[in-house]
Amino acid sequence: MTDTDQSEGAAAVPTAKEMAEHLRMAEALLFAAAEALDEEAIAARLPANADVPALIAALAAAYENRGVVLSKAAGRYRFITAPDVAHILQKEKVEPRKLSRAALETLAIIAYHQPCTRADIEDVRGVAVSPGSLDQLMEIG
C-alpha cells in the first residue's frame, strides 16, 4: 500500500474534528437555506467524506428540545419553530391605519399615473405634497 492509498483511505472516514466541522457546515446550510434541502443537496455542499445521514441525525438530536427543531417533510430537511413555542411568534391583531385625505389623494395619483415624481403629483393635485404624506405611504409600503 502506498502513501497515496493510505491518504485516500484516511479521507474516507472523517476524524472527530472533521465530523464536528461537517456538523457546523450542515447546520449553517439548513439555517441559511430559503427552502428545505434533501440529503443530496446537503451532500453536494459538504466535503466528500461527510456522512450526511449521521449529520442529520446528530442535528435532529441536538435540536430536539430547543426553540427550533429539524423537520423532515417529503425527504427534505429544514429548521422550523418548535410546535410547542410557535404560539409566541404569532402577531397580535394589527389595527388598520387610516390614511389622511392628502395621503389617499397622493396614493390615487401614484396608482393612476405611475411611475410619477413629486412634481407630477403636485401638478395633478394643484398643491404642494407634504413630506408627511409621502413618508406615510413609504412606511406602509
PDB file of C-alpha atoms in Angstrom:
ATOM      1  CA  MET A   1       0.000   0.000   0.000  1.00  0.00           C
ATOM      2  CA  THR A   2       1.432   3.357  -0.986  1.00  0.00           C
ATOM      3  CA  ASP A   3       1.230   6.656   0.848  1.00  0.00           C
ATOM      4  CA  THR A   4      -1.432   7.884  -1.591  1.00  0.00           C
ATOM      5  CA  ASP A   5      -3.560   4.793  -0.891  1.00  0.00           C
ATOM      6  CA  GLN A   6      -3.334   5.453   2.844  1.00  0.00           C
ATOM      7  CA  SER A   7      -4.262   9.113   2.458  1.00  0.00           C
ATOM      8  CA  GLU A   8      -7.262   8.180   0.280  1.00  0.00           C
ATOM      9  CA  GLY A   9      -8.426   5.677   2.880  1.00  0.00           C
ATOM     10  CA  ALA A  10      -7.981   8.204   5.654  1.00  0.00           C
ATOM     11  CA  ALA A  11     -10.067  10.751   3.758  1.00  0.00           C
ATOM     12  CA  ALA A  12     -12.998   8.299   3.545  1.00  0.00           C
ATOM     13  CA  VAL A  13     -13.572   8.274   7.320  1.00  0.00           C
ATOM     14  CA  PRO A  14     -13.800  11.727   8.877  1.00  0.00           C
ATOM     15  CA  THR A  15     -11.975  12.403  12.120  1.00  0.00           C
ATOM     16  CA  ALA A  16     -13.862  13.697  15.147  1.00  0.00           C
ATOM     17  CA  LYS A  17     -12.641  17.213  14.353  1.00  0.00           C
ATOM     18  CA  GLU A  18     -13.784  16.899  10.718  1.00  0.00           C
ATOM     19  CA  MET A  19     -17.130  15.478  11.850  1.00  0.00           C
ATOM     20  CA  ALA A  20     -17.649  18.487  14.141  1.00  0.00           C
ATOM     21  CA  GLU A  21     -16.785  20.836  11.275  1.00  0.00           C
ATOM     22  CA  HIS A  22     -19.142  18.966   8.915  1.00  0.00           C
ATOM     23  CA  LEU A  23     -21.874  19.287  11.545  1.00  0.00           C
ATOM     24  CA  ARG A  24     -21.320  23.057  11.716  1.00  0.00           C
ATOM     25  CA  MET A  25     -21.449  23.300   7.912  1.00  0.00           C
ATOM     26  CA  ALA A  26     -24.666  21.273   7.668  1.00  0.00           C
ATOM     27  CA  GLU A  27     -26.242  23.356  10.421  1.00  0.00           C
ATOM     28  CA  ALA A  28     -25.327  26.586   8.629  1.00  0.00           C
ATOM     29  CA  LEU A  29     -26.682  25.250   5.315  1.00  0.00           C
ATOM     30  CA  LEU A  30     -30.014  24.310   6.824  1.00  0.00           C
ATOM     31  CA  PHE A  31     -30.381  27.608   8.693  1.00  0.00           C
ATOM     32  CA  ALA A  32     -29.498  29.725   5.665  1.00  0.00           C
ATOM     33  CA  ALA A  33     -31.452  27.770   3.043  1.00  0.00           C
ATOM     34  CA  ALA A  34     -34.520  29.514   1.657  1.00  0.00           C
ATOM     35  CA  GLU A  35     -36.249  26.168   1.256  1.00  0.00           C
ATOM     36  CA  ALA A  36     -35.951  22.641   2.608  1.00  0.00           C
ATOM     37  CA  LEU A  37     -32.935  20.629   1.411  1.00  0.00           C
ATOM     38  CA  ASP A  38     -32.718  16.943   0.605  1.00  0.00           C
ATOM     39  CA  GLU A  39     -29.717  14.794   1.528  1.00  0.00           C
ATOM     40  CA  GLU A  40     -28.243  15.106  -1.967  1.00  0.00           C
ATOM     41  CA  ALA A  41     -28.332  18.914  -1.847  1.00  0.00           C
ATOM     42  CA  ILE A  42     -26.672  18.901   1.568  1.00  0.00           C
ATOM     43  CA  ALA A  43     -24.041  16.375   0.448  1.00  0.00           C
ATOM     44  CA  ALA A  44     -23.258  18.453  -2.658  1.00  0.00           C
ATOM     45  CA  ARG A  45     -22.199  21.373  -0.464  1.00  0.00           C
ATOM     46  CA  LEU A  46     -20.205  19.374   2.090  1.00  0.00           C
ATOM     47  CA  PRO A  47     -16.825  17.661   1.760  1.00  0.00           C
ATOM     48  CA  ALA A  48     -16.910  14.286   0.011  1.00  0.00           C
ATOM     49  CA  ASN A  49     -16.248  12.306   3.203  1.00  0.00           C
ATOM     50  CA  ALA A  50     -19.183  13.850   5.111  1.00  0.00           C
ATOM     51  CA  ASP A  51     -21.679  11.302   6.457  1.00  0.00           C
ATOM     52  CA  VAL A  52     -24.887  13.231   5.743  1.00  0.00           C
ATOM     53  CA  PRO A  53     -27.369  10.816   7.407  1.00  0.00           C
ATOM     54  CA  ALA A  54     -25.258  10.823  10.586  1.00  0.00           C
ATOM     55  CA  LEU A  55     -25.028  14.625  10.485  1.00  0.00           C
ATOM     56  CA  ILE A  56     -28.792  14.954  10.098  1.00  0.00           C
ATOM     57  CA  ALA A  57     -29.370  12.545  12.981  1.00  0.00           C
ATOM     58  CA  ALA A  58     -26.916  14.483  15.163  1.00  0.00           C
ATOM     59  CA  LEU A  59     -28.591  17.804  14.328  1.00  0.00           C
ATOM     60  CA  ALA A  60     -32.055  16.377  15.000  1.00  0.00           C
ATOM     61  CA  ALA A  61     -30.894  15.098  18.397  1.00  0.00           C
ATOM     62  CA  ALA A  62     -29.141  18.365  19.268  1.00  0.00           C
ATOM     63  CA  TYR A  63     -32.213  20.461  18.455  1.00  0.00           C
ATOM     64  CA  GLU A  64     -34.829  18.063  19.842  1.00  0.00           C
ATOM     65  CA  ASN A  65     -35.684  20.156  22.928  1.00  0.00           C
ATOM     66  CA  ARG A  66     -34.829  23.608  21.578  1.00  0.00           C
ATOM     67  CA  GLY A  67     -36.882  26.511  20.233  1.00  0.00           C
ATOM     68  CA  VAL A  68     -36.236  25.316  16.698  1.00  0.00           C
ATOM     69  CA  VAL A  69     -36.272  21.701  15.555  1.00  0.00           C
ATOM     70  CA  LEU A  70     -35.053  19.887  12.471  1.00  0.00           C
ATOM     71  CA  SER A  71     -38.085  18.871  10.452  1.00  0.00           C
ATOM     72  CA  LYS A  72     -38.285  16.306   7.650  1.00  0.00           C
ATOM     73  CA  ALA A  73     -41.062  16.523   5.080  1.00  0.00           C
ATOM     74  CA  ALA A  74     -41.122  14.789   1.701  1.00  0.00           C
ATOM     75  CA  GLY A  75     -37.483  13.730   2.099  1.00  0.00           C
ATOM     76  CA  ARG A  76     -36.317  17.297   2.683  1.00  0.00           C
ATOM     77  CA  TYR A  77     -34.966  18.872   5.844  1.00  0.00           C
ATOM     78  CA  ARG A  78     -35.341  22.335   7.328  1.00  0.00           C
ATOM     79  CA  PHE A  79     -35.348  24.055  10.677  1.00  0.00           C
ATOM     80  CA  ILE A  80     -38.769  25.121  11.910  1.00  0.00           C
ATOM     81  CA  THR A  81     -40.057  26.698  15.093  1.00  0.00           C
ATOM     82  CA  ALA A  82     -40.805  24.067  17.712  1.00  0.00           C
ATOM     83  CA  PRO A  83     -44.576  23.484  17.698  1.00  0.00           C
ATOM     84  CA  ASP A  84     -44.882  23.981  21.463  1.00  0.00           C
ATOM     85  CA  VAL A  85     -43.484  27.544  21.283  1.00  0.00           C
ATOM     86  CA  ALA A  86     -44.862  28.606  17.897  1.00  0.00           C
ATOM     87  CA  HIS A  87     -47.766  30.446  19.527  1.00  0.00           C
ATOM     88  CA  ILE A  88     -45.467  33.161  20.895  1.00  0.00           C
ATOM     89  CA  LEU A  89     -44.434  34.119  17.360  1.00  0.00           C
ATOM     90  CA  GLN A  90     -47.947  34.854  16.196  1.00  0.00           C
ATOM     91  CA  LYS A  91     -48.562  38.521  15.588  1.00  0.00           C
ATOM     92  CA  GLU A  92     -51.170  40.324  17.550  1.00  0.00           C
ATOM     93  CA  LYS A  93     -54.130  41.739  15.653  1.00  0.00           C
ATOM     94  CA  VAL A  94     -52.894  44.628  13.562  1.00  0.00           C
ATOM     95  CA  GLU A  95     -55.009  47.757  13.649  1.00  0.00           C
ATOM     96  CA  PRO A  96     -55.567  49.127  10.148  1.00  0.00           C
ATOM     97  CA  ARG A  97     -54.015  52.556   9.759  1.00  0.00           C
ATOM     98  CA  LYS A  98     -56.152  55.376   8.499  1.00  0.00           C
ATOM     99  CA  LEU A  99     -54.653  57.462   5.734  1.00  0.00           C
ATOM    100  CA  SER A 100     -55.182  61.187   5.660  1.00  0.00           C
ATOM    101  CA  ARG A 101     -57.182  62.651   2.781  1.00  0.00           C
ATOM    102  CA  ALA A 102     -53.970  64.082   1.285  1.00  0.00           C
ATOM    103  CA  ALA A 103     -52.247  60.690   1.524  1.00  0.00           C
ATOM    104  CA  LEU A 104     -55.220  58.978  -0.149  1.00  0.00           C
ATOM    105  CA  GLU A 105     -55.194  61.520  -2.977  1.00  0.00           C
ATOM    106  CA  THR A 106     -51.450  61.071  -3.385  1.00  0.00           C
ATOM    107  CA  LEU A 107     -51.823  57.288  -3.443  1.00  0.00           C
ATOM    108  CA  ALA A 108     -54.579  57.502  -6.068  1.00  0.00           C
ATOM    109  CA  ILE A 109     -52.429  59.740  -8.277  1.00  0.00           C
ATOM    110  CA  ILE A 110     -49.447  57.400  -7.936  1.00  0.00           C
ATOM    111  CA  ALA A 111     -51.602  54.374  -8.766  1.00  0.00           C
ATOM    112  CA  TYR A 112     -53.124  56.044 -11.818  1.00  0.00           C
ATOM    113  CA  HIS A 113     -50.070  57.863 -13.199  1.00  0.00           C
ATOM    114  CA  GLN A 114     -47.234  55.575 -12.134  1.00  0.00           C
ATOM    115  CA  PRO A 115     -44.360  55.998 -12.370  1.00  0.00           C
ATOM    116  CA  CYS A 116     -44.503  59.613 -11.299  1.00  0.00           C
ATOM    117  CA  THR A 117     -42.420  62.169  -9.477  1.00  0.00           C
ATOM    118  CA  ARG A 118     -43.297  64.516  -6.649  1.00  0.00           C
ATOM    119  CA  ALA A 119     -43.682  67.289  -9.252  1.00  0.00           C
ATOM    120  CA  ASP A 120     -46.182  65.158 -11.205  1.00  0.00           C
ATOM    121  CA  ILE A 121     -48.227  64.615  -8.045  1.00  0.00           C
ATOM    122  CA  GLU A 122     -48.165  68.338  -7.236  1.00  0.00           C
ATOM    123  CA  ASP A 123     -49.269  69.172 -10.801  1.00  0.00           C
ATOM    124  CA  VAL A 124     -52.288  66.894 -10.576  1.00  0.00           C
ATOM    125  CA  ARG A 125     -53.270  67.903  -7.022  1.00  0.00           C
ATOM    126  CA  GLY A 126     -52.593  71.588  -7.546  1.00  0.00           C
ATOM    127  CA  VAL A 127     -50.946  71.906  -4.126  1.00  0.00           C
ATOM    128  CA  ALA A 128     -47.554  71.049  -2.688  1.00  0.00           C
ATOM    129  CA  VAL A 129     -47.189  67.479  -1.458  1.00  0.00           C
ATOM    130  CA  SER A 130     -46.292  67.380   2.203  1.00  0.00           C
ATOM    131  CA  PRO A 131     -43.331  65.177   3.082  1.00  0.00           C
ATOM    132  CA  GLY A 132     -45.525  63.559   5.735  1.00  0.00           C
ATOM    133  CA  SER A 133     -47.921  62.136   3.144  1.00  0.00           C
ATOM    134  CA  LEU A 134     -45.147  60.531   1.124  1.00  0.00           C
ATOM    135  CA  ASP A 135     -43.365  59.311   4.264  1.00  0.00           C
ATOM    136  CA  GLN A 136     -46.584  57.726   5.500  1.00  0.00           C
ATOM    137  CA  LEU A 137     -47.101  55.951   2.172  1.00  0.00           C
ATOM    138  CA  MET A 138     -43.469  54.792   2.070  1.00  0.00           C
ATOM    139  CA  GLU A 139     -43.753  53.413   5.610  1.00  0.00           C
ATOM    140  CA  ILE A 140     -46.873  51.437   4.769  1.00  0.00           C
ATOM    141  CA  GLY A 141     -45.266  50.071   1.634  1.00  0.00           C
TER     142      GLY A 141
END
